[in-house]
Tab-separated table of C-alpha atoms in Angstrom:
chain	number	residue	atom	x	y	z
A	219	MET	CA	-3.093	25.812	4.940
A	220	ASN	CA	-4.593	25.577	8.408
A	221	THR	CA	-3.185	23.173	10.952
A	222	LEU	CA	-5.726	20.706	12.294
A	223	SER	CA	-6.082	21.081	16.019
A	224	ASP	CA	-7.264	17.834	17.562
A	225	LEU	CA	-7.949	14.121	17.260
A	226	THR	CA	-11.317	12.707	18.243
A	227	LEU	CA	-11.892	9.024	18.974
A	228	THR	CA	-15.563	8.070	18.729
A	229	SER	CA	-16.573	4.778	20.329
A	230	SER	CA	-19.686	3.503	22.101
A	231	GLY	CA	-21.477	6.727	21.211
A	232	ARG	CA	-18.913	8.935	22.969
A	233	ASP	CA	-16.432	11.427	21.512
A	234	MET	CA	-13.069	11.426	23.293
A	235	SER	CA	-10.496	14.147	22.632
A	236	GLY	CA	-7.471	15.620	24.388
A	237	TRP	CA	-5.003	12.977	23.176
A	238	THR	CA	-1.433	14.141	23.759
A	239	LYS	CA	0.497	11.625	21.656
A	240	ILE	CA	-0.708	10.588	18.200
A	241	ARG	CA	0.582	8.283	15.480
A	242	MET	CA	-1.601	7.145	12.569
A	243	THR	CA	-0.349	5.608	9.337
A	244	ARG	CA	-2.050	4.968	6.018
A	245	GLY	CA	-0.389	3.648	2.884
A	246	LEU	CA	-0.689	2.098	-0.554
A	247	GLU	CA	1.239	-1.033	0.361
A	248	ARG	CA	0.238	-1.520	3.963
A	249	MET	CA	-2.876	-3.331	4.979
A	250	VAL	CA	-4.212	-1.992	7.140
A	251	SER	CA	-4.254	1.625	8.329
A	252	ASP	CA	-3.558	1.784	12.055
A	253	PHE	CA	-3.378	4.196	14.980
A	254	ASP	CA	-1.551	4.454	18.299
A	255	ILE	CA	-2.720	7.270	20.593
A	256	GLU	CA	-2.063	8.181	24.210
A	257	MET	CA	-3.463	10.508	26.835
A	258	THR	CA	-1.590	11.466	29.993
A	259	ASP	CA	-4.039	13.821	31.690
A	260	GLY	CA	-5.020	12.040	34.888
A	261	TYR	CA	-8.781	12.538	35.173
A	262	SER	CA	-9.592	12.350	31.454
A	263	ALA	CA	-7.386	9.316	30.945
A	264	PHE	CA	-9.097	7.555	33.839
A	265	GLN	CA	-12.561	8.416	32.506
A	266	HIS	CA	-11.728	7.303	28.959
A	267	GLY	CA	-10.233	4.100	30.307
A	268	LEU	CA	-13.631	3.204	31.730
A	269	MET	CA	-15.340	3.797	28.360
A	270	ILE	CA	-13.044	1.976	25.933
A	271	LYS	CA	-12.840	-1.782	25.469
A	272	PRO	CA	-10.759	-3.864	23.039
A	273	GLY	CA	-12.893	-4.956	20.108
A	274	ASP	CA	-15.156	-1.906	20.186
A	275	PRO	CA	-15.933	-0.268	16.814
A	276	CYS	CA	-14.432	3.196	16.535
A	277	GLU	CA	-13.893	6.180	14.274
A	278	ILE	CA	-10.864	8.468	14.265
A	279	ARG	CA	-11.146	12.064	13.077
A	280	LEU	CA	-8.551	14.773	12.692
A	281	GLY	CA	-10.106	18.214	12.928
A	282	GLY	CA	-13.450	16.725	11.966
A	283	GLN	CA	-12.164	14.815	8.909
A	284	LEU	CA	-12.562	11.042	9.067
A	285	VAL	CA	-9.257	9.149	8.896
A	286	ILE	CA	-9.919	5.604	10.137
A	287	THR	CA	-13.071	3.549	10.659
A	288	GLY	CA	-12.270	0.328	12.430
A	289	TYR	CA	-11.824	-1.371	15.767
A	290	ILE	CA	-9.914	-0.857	18.987
A	291	ASP	CA	-7.336	-3.634	19.276
A	292	ARG	CA	-5.679	-2.887	22.606
A	293	VAL	CA	-6.271	-0.660	25.621
A	294	ILE	CA	-3.205	-0.104	27.803
A	295	PRO	CA	-3.758	1.913	30.998
A	296	SER	CA	-0.754	2.771	33.142
A	297	ILE	CA	-0.190	4.419	36.490
A	298	ALA	CA	2.753	5.994	38.293
A	299	ALA	CA	3.221	8.221	41.340
A	300	HIS	CA	2.151	11.405	39.572
A	301	ARG	CA	0.847	10.092	36.286
A	302	HIS	CA	-2.217	8.279	35.020
A	303	ALA	CA	-2.203	7.490	31.296
A	304	ILE	CA	-4.064	5.430	28.750
A	305	ARG	CA	-2.786	4.200	25.402
A	306	VAL	CA	-5.117	2.892	22.696
A	307	THR	CA	-4.193	1.082	19.477
A	308	GLY	CA	-6.409	-0.061	16.650
A	309	ARG	CA	-6.795	-0.651	12.947
A	310	SER	CA	-9.180	-0.190	10.046
A	311	LYS	CA	-12.166	-2.522	9.542
A	312	CYS	CA	-10.111	-4.222	6.832
A	313	GLU	CA	-8.010	-5.803	9.592
A	314	ASP	CA	-10.430	-8.741	9.545
A	315	LEU	CA	-9.623	-9.375	5.876
A	316	VAL	CA	-5.917	-9.534	6.719
A	317	ASP	CA	-6.246	-11.579	9.916
A	318	CYS	CA	-9.101	-13.970	9.176
A	319	GLY	CA	-9.807	-16.978	7.003
A	320	ILE	CA	-12.371	-17.385	4.244
A	321	ASP	CA	-15.991	-18.044	5.221
A	322	LEU	CA	-17.330	-19.709	2.088
A	323	LEU	CA	-19.455	-22.770	1.381
A	324	GLY	CA	-17.235	-24.873	-0.827
A	325	SER	CA	-13.818	-23.854	-2.064
A	326	GLN	CA	-14.432	-22.986	-5.703
A	327	ILE	CA	-15.606	-19.784	-7.381
A	328	SER	CA	-16.410	-19.757	-11.105
A	329	SER	CA	-16.915	-17.039	-13.732
A	330	ALA	CA	-16.677	-14.073	-11.380
A	331	SER	CA	-14.903	-10.756	-11.738
A	332	VAL	CA	-12.092	-9.640	-9.449
A	333	LEU	CA	-14.517	-7.196	-7.828
A	334	ASP	CA	-17.221	-9.857	-7.405
A	335	VAL	CA	-14.813	-12.222	-5.645
A	336	ALA	CA	-13.527	-9.468	-3.352
A	337	ARG	CA	-17.077	-8.529	-2.373
A	338	LEU	CA	-18.109	-12.140	-1.847
A	339	LEU	CA	-15.199	-12.881	0.493
A	340	SER	CA	-15.383	-9.549	2.360
A	341	LYS	CA	-19.136	-9.559	3.008
A	342	PRO	CA	-19.038	-11.953	6.015
A	343	TYR	CA	-16.736	-9.475	7.770
A	344	GLY	CA	-18.879	-6.430	7.049
A	345	VAL	CA	-16.365	-4.770	4.716
A	346	THR	CA	-17.561	-2.935	1.609
A	347	VAL	CA	-15.415	-3.216	-1.535
A	348	ASN	CA	-15.355	-0.569	-4.274
A	349	ALA	CA	-13.392	-0.202	-7.499
A	350	ALA	CA	-11.830	2.914	-9.004
A	351	ASP	CA	-10.866	1.116	-12.215
A	352	ASP	CA	-13.046	-0.825	-14.667
A	353	SER	CA	-10.564	-3.708	-14.867
A	354	ALA	CA	-11.833	-4.879	-11.465
A	355	LYS	CA	-15.179	-5.544	-13.161
A	356	THR	CA	-13.965	-6.711	-16.573
A	357	THR	CA	-11.211	-9.095	-15.441
A	358	ILE	CA	-13.032	-12.415	-15.126
A	359	LEU	CA	-11.707	-15.360	-13.146
A	360	ARG	CA	-12.970	-18.444	-14.972
A	361	GLN	CA	-12.336	-20.713	-12.023
A	362	GLN	CA	-10.680	-20.140	-8.694
A	363	ASN	CA	-9.961	-22.541	-5.867
A	364	VAL	CA	-9.470	-20.971	-2.459
A	365	LEU	CA	-7.390	-22.849	0.077
A	366	PHE	CA	-8.055	-23.416	3.742
A	367	GLY	CA	-5.502	-21.410	5.692
A	368	GLU	CA	-5.509	-18.499	3.269
A	369	THR	CA	-6.798	-15.192	4.551
A	370	VAL	CA	-9.373	-13.167	2.652
A	371	PHE	CA	-6.744	-10.620	1.690
A	372	ASP	CA	-4.390	-13.334	0.394
A	373	VAL	CA	-6.961	-14.140	-2.291
A	374	ILE	CA	-7.957	-10.528	-2.998
A	375	GLU	CA	-4.345	-9.382	-3.351
A	376	ARG	CA	-3.518	-12.242	-5.726
A	377	ASN	CA	-6.547	-11.513	-7.897
A	378	CYS	CA	-5.720	-7.804	-7.941
A	379	ARG	CA	-2.280	-8.590	-9.324
A	380	PHE	CA	-3.997	-10.462	-12.173
A	381	ALA	CA	-5.971	-7.280	-12.948
A	382	GLY	CA	-3.015	-4.934	-12.328
A	383	LEU	CA	-4.643	-3.317	-9.292
A	384	LEU	CA	-3.696	-2.181	-5.818
A	385	ALA	CA	-5.932	-2.932	-2.826
A	386	TYR	CA	-5.941	-0.612	0.182
A	387	ASP	CA	-8.372	0.642	2.802
A	388	ARG	CA	-10.204	3.953	2.850
A	389	PRO	CA	-11.114	6.235	5.796
A	390	ASP	CA	-14.653	4.803	5.916
A	391	GLY	CA	-13.246	1.296	6.483
A	392	SER	CA	-13.987	0.073	2.962
A	393	LEU	CA	-11.524	-1.616	0.609
A	394	LEU	CA	-10.643	0.119	-2.663
A	395	LEU	CA	-9.303	-1.613	-5.784
A	396	SER	CA	-7.404	0.932	-7.851
A	397	ARG	CA	-4.462	1.611	-10.102
A	398	VAL	CA	-1.818	4.182	-9.211
A	399	SER	CA	-3.640	7.502	-9.378
A	400	ASP	CA	-2.546	10.632	-11.225
A	401	LYS	CA	-4.689	12.929	-9.046
A	402	ASN	CA	-2.539	15.891	-8.019
A	403	VAL	CA	-3.474	17.659	-4.770
A	404	GLY	CA	-1.318	20.715	-5.428
A	405	ALA	CA	2.158	22.061	-4.791
A	406	LEU	CA	3.834	21.662	-1.410
A	407	ASP	CA	5.248	25.010	-0.339
A	408	ALA	CA	8.813	24.959	0.996
A	409	GLN	CA	7.758	26.805	4.163
A	410	HIS	CA	5.842	23.732	5.348
A	411	VAL	CA	8.822	21.358	5.054
A	412	GLU	CA	10.602	20.870	8.388
A	413	GLN	CA	12.880	18.015	7.382
A	414	GLY	CA	13.689	15.932	4.317
A	415	TRP	CA	15.411	12.632	3.527
A	416	TYR	CA	16.339	11.548	0.031
A	417	GLU	CA	17.251	7.878	-0.397
A	418	TRP	CA	19.160	7.538	-3.657
A	419	SER	CA	20.241	3.909	-4.039
A	420	MET	CA	21.873	1.497	-6.466
A	421	ASP	CA	22.118	-1.780	-4.512
A	422	GLN	CA	18.693	-3.029	-5.665
A	423	ARG	CA	19.158	-2.148	-9.347
A	424	TYR	CA	20.726	-4.254	-12.104
A	425	SER	CA	22.285	-3.434	-15.442
A	426	GLU	CA	20.333	-6.212	-17.148
A	427	TYR	CA	17.232	-8.228	-16.305
A	428	ARG	CA	17.029	-11.648	-17.939
A	429	ALA	CA	13.679	-13.431	-17.936
A	430	MET	CA	14.239	-17.124	-18.599
A	431	ALA	CA	12.056	-20.169	-19.089
A	432	GLN	CA	12.973	-23.176	-16.975
A	433	SER	CA	14.978	-25.511	-19.186
A	434	MET	CA	13.651	-28.584	-17.360
A	435	SER	CA	10.003	-27.491	-17.260
A	436	VAL	CA	7.958	-30.564	-18.157
A	437	LEU	CA	6.092	-30.138	-21.462
A	438	SER	CA	7.301	-26.522	-21.643
A	439	ASP	CA	10.619	-27.084	-23.409
A	440	LEU	CA	9.128	-28.378	-26.643
A	441	GLY	CA	9.403	-26.276	-29.784
A	442	ASP	CA	11.619	-23.212	-29.987
A	443	GLY	CA	10.548	-21.471	-26.781
A	444	GLY	CA	12.413	-23.481	-24.145
A	445	GLY	CA	15.140	-21.497	-22.389
A	446	LEU	CA	14.465	-18.321	-24.343
A	447	ILE	CA	15.794	-15.235	-22.509
A	448	PHE	CA	14.278	-11.760	-22.676
A	449	LYS	CA	16.818	-9.052	-21.884
A	450	ILE	CA	15.858	-5.677	-20.475
A	451	PRO	CA	18.712	-3.230	-19.767
A	452	ASP	CA	18.934	-0.433	-17.218
A	453	PRO	CA	21.505	1.978	-18.680
A	454	GLY	CA	21.617	3.941	-15.419
A	455	VAL	CA	23.536	1.171	-13.622
A	456	PRO	CA	27.279	1.979	-13.917
A	457	ARG	CA	28.650	-1.590	-13.893
A	458	LYS	CA	27.625	-5.075	-14.943
A	459	ARG	CA	24.981	-6.539	-12.620
A	460	ILE	CA	22.768	-9.374	-13.927
A	461	HIS	CA	19.426	-10.378	-12.417
A	462	TYR	CA	17.614	-13.566	-13.527
A	463	ILE	CA	13.857	-13.983	-13.368
A	464	VAL	CA	12.861	-17.621	-13.821
A	465	ALA	CA	9.389	-18.143	-15.244
A	466	GLU	CA	6.743	-20.431	-13.867
A	467	SER	CA	5.093	-22.625	-16.491
A	468	ASN	CA	1.940	-20.482	-16.515
A	469	GLU	CA	3.916	-17.347	-17.421
A	470	LEU	CA	5.168	-18.428	-20.847
A	471	SER	CA	2.093	-18.582	-23.065
A	472	PRO	CA	1.464	-15.654	-25.417
A	473	LEU	CA	-1.066	-13.017	-24.407
A	474	PRO	CA	-3.347	-11.227	-26.890
A	475	ASP	CA	-0.803	-8.428	-27.403
A	476	GLY	CA	1.950	-10.936	-28.234
A	477	SER	CA	3.794	-10.546	-24.936
A	478	SER	CA	3.845	-12.988	-22.027
A	479	ILE	CA	3.548	-12.683	-18.266
A	480	ILE	CA	7.275	-13.329	-17.873
A	481	GLN	CA	8.091	-10.452	-20.240
A	482	ARG	CA	5.784	-8.171	-18.283
A	483	ARG	CA	7.378	-9.332	-15.033
A	484	ALA	CA	10.848	-8.475	-16.308
A	485	LEU	CA	9.768	-5.021	-17.458
A	486	TRP	CA	7.945	-4.451	-14.147
A	487	GLU	CA	11.044	-5.515	-12.222
A	488	ALA	CA	13.270	-3.038	-14.066
A	489	LYS	CA	10.845	-0.102	-13.780
A	490	ARG	CA	9.955	-0.744	-10.151
A	491	ARG	CA	13.552	-1.059	-8.994
A	492	LEU	CA	14.476	2.136	-10.844
A	493	ALA	CA	11.592	4.057	-9.259
A	494	ARG	CA	12.365	2.721	-5.781
A	495	SER	CA	15.943	3.879	-6.036
A	496	HIS	CA	14.566	7.410	-5.569
A	497	ILE	CA	12.600	7.692	-2.312
A	498	LEU	CA	11.838	11.118	-0.880
A	499	SER	CA	10.588	11.459	2.704
A	500	LEU	CA	9.397	14.805	4.033
A	501	ARG	CA	8.307	15.896	7.486
A	502	VAL	CA	5.787	18.700	7.078
A	503	ASP	CA	4.168	20.917	9.692
A	504	THR	CA	0.560	20.188	8.735
A	505	TRP	CA	-1.826	17.271	8.347
A	506	LEU	CA	-3.507	19.048	5.427
A	507	ALA	CA	-2.566	18.805	1.756
A	508	PRO	CA	-2.581	21.962	-0.402
A	509	ASP	CA	-6.175	21.210	-1.507
A	510	GLY	CA	-7.401	21.545	2.094
A	511	ASN	CA	-8.017	17.838	2.686
A	512	LEU	CA	-5.944	15.449	4.758
A	513	TRP	CA	-2.875	13.974	3.103
A	514	GLU	CA	-3.955	10.842	1.219
A	515	PRO	CA	-1.955	7.896	-0.105
A	516	ASN	CA	-2.241	7.315	-3.862
A	517	THR	CA	-2.308	11.000	-4.705
A	518	GLN	CA	0.438	13.045	-6.323
A	519	ILE	CA	2.027	16.276	-5.193
A	520	SER	CA	4.340	18.800	-6.743
A	521	VAL	CA	7.261	19.799	-4.541
A	522	ASP	CA	8.688	23.313	-4.433
A	523	PRO	CA	12.361	23.041	-5.563
A	524	LEU	CA	13.304	25.341	-2.672
A	525	ALA	CA	12.235	22.575	-0.290
A	526	LEU	CA	14.824	20.280	-1.875
A	527	SER	CA	17.677	22.728	-2.279
A	528	GLY	CA	19.657	21.242	0.601
A	529	LEU	CA	19.475	17.683	-0.718
A	530	LYS	CA	21.554	15.994	-3.417
A	531	LEU	CA	21.241	17.656	-6.806
A	532	GLU	CA	20.138	14.383	-8.419
A	533	ILE	CA	16.714	14.790	-6.855
A	534	LEU	CA	16.156	17.988	-8.817
A	535	LYS	CA	16.214	15.902	-12.002
A	536	ARG	CA	13.085	14.038	-10.932
A	537	PRO	CA	9.772	15.404	-12.259
A	538	SER	CA	8.490	17.970	-9.770
A	539	ASN	CA	4.854	17.072	-10.453
A	540	GLY	CA	5.222	13.303	-10.450
A	541	TRP	CA	5.733	12.355	-6.802
A	542	THR	CA	3.229	9.742	-5.628
A	543	ILE	CA	2.409	9.600	-1.913
A	544	GLY	CA	2.966	5.975	-0.973
A	545	GLU	CA	2.510	6.423	2.757
A	546	VAL	CA	1.503	9.149	5.184
A	547	THR	CA	1.952	9.160	8.952
A	548	TYR	CA	0.123	11.757	11.040
A	549	LEU	CA	2.023	12.628	14.224
A	550	ARG	CA	1.735	14.754	17.309
A	551	ASP	CA	3.794	14.878	20.486
A	552	VAL	CA	4.822	17.473	23.047
A	553	ASP	CA	8.263	17.963	21.489
A	554	ARG	CA	7.436	18.568	17.812
A	555	GLY	CA	3.747	19.412	17.843
A	556	THR	CA	1.624	18.515	14.819
A	557	THR	CA	3.533	17.053	11.862
A	558	ALA	CA	3.137	14.504	9.083
A	559	ILE	CA	5.724	12.315	7.386
A	560	LEU	CA	5.178	11.739	3.665
A	561	THR	CA	6.930	8.925	1.812
A	562	LEU	CA	7.122	9.752	-1.896
A	563	SER	CA	8.359	8.006	-4.995
A	564	LEU	CA	7.669	7.841	-8.721
A	565	PRO	CA	4.424	6.113	-9.797
A	566	ASP	CA	6.212	3.009	-11.156
A	567	ALA	CA	7.328	2.218	-7.603
A	568	TYR	CA	3.782	1.178	-6.715
A	569	ASN	CA	2.671	-0.768	-9.788
A	570	VAL	CA	1.850	-4.383	-8.945
A	571	GLN	CA	3.715	-7.465	-10.128
A	572	PRO	CA	2.086	-9.134	-13.168
A	573	PHE	CA	0.545	-12.478	-12.320
A	574	ASN	CA	-1.318	-15.291	-14.089
A	575	PRO	CA	-3.520	-17.312	-11.701
A	576	TYR	CA	-3.965	-20.210	-14.100
A	577	ALA	CA	-1.491	-23.073	-13.790
A	578	GLN	CA	-1.062	-24.672	-17.190
A	579	TRP	CA	1.299	-26.583	-19.446
A	580	ALA	CA	2.897	-23.809	-21.403
A	581	ASP	CA	3.183	-25.485	-24.810
A	582	ILE	CA	-0.093	-27.403	-24.777
A	583	GLN	CA	-2.707	-24.922	-23.612
A	584	PRO	CA	-2.923	-21.573	-25.417
A	585	GLY	CA	-2.539	-18.306	-23.570
A	586	VAL	CA	-5.112	-17.122	-21.086
A	587	PRO	CA	-6.483	-13.716	-22.089
A	588	LEU	CA	-6.261	-10.885	-19.601
């Protein structure tokens, strides 16, 4: 693997390189991707400071590969006796979906797919929305009321949970709706690993998850369903630890497969907490994955066991080809040179919480199909 050599910021038709301090982060669960770069060379920093303005559109490339398309948020020039520097921070185009309210005539959307709603709400801010999974197109929202004060991403994220999807930004500034991917970008050779951290935890896991209907839920405690508890054990927890999940009224009705949202929530809770009890972080000496492209969130890598030999033996029991990249941070500074920090876990760590957007009386209205 070749180490990428430089970062280029393109803004106002100009390419600016020579940045001496770099930090860019992209992730599955962070909206949005962001960057923080600095230049300390006197003349170049002064010249770039005259060219860059907050709010300007920009593109960030590493060795020619696009990483972020977005906007400059802040420009911070500084001066000292023998130093002239400029620091620039910014985020992906999707920042407007996270920061801004909904620009929509009326407050109701009817008979639209999750993808249609995302595109409708994102269009005023110039953000393209794509889907990597058909459920974004086939999951139909019969009726949706959007609330003043909600951001665009508040609505998109909630709808994506209904369809079982993640929503995160891409290097071209677009928003992608996707499930956890099984795309494997190759095996990480031990020689590229400079440092590793393995977080093996138990404090967020429970021996039993109990999903319970509210006993005082109006019109939901009729019949034989009121107060029913679904129990899901985690045999890996060494002592008794009980966790209750109390259902909302719209989570109790049966779904087409015979389950309910509250059952799915309980199973999701157990699997997610188990997966997140095994977090592997690696500092590697390259911005490039084994396939020659930049490290990407929502891809999987295999890890050479030699790279883990100094960590706890428990990590060697995890599947070597099943590590999902949840977050990647590209770094450069004068002390460590070019590195990247990868945050890895098992795929279940990134599955989204099941959600039913329809408020209903559980024992009067039949289940809402997914």
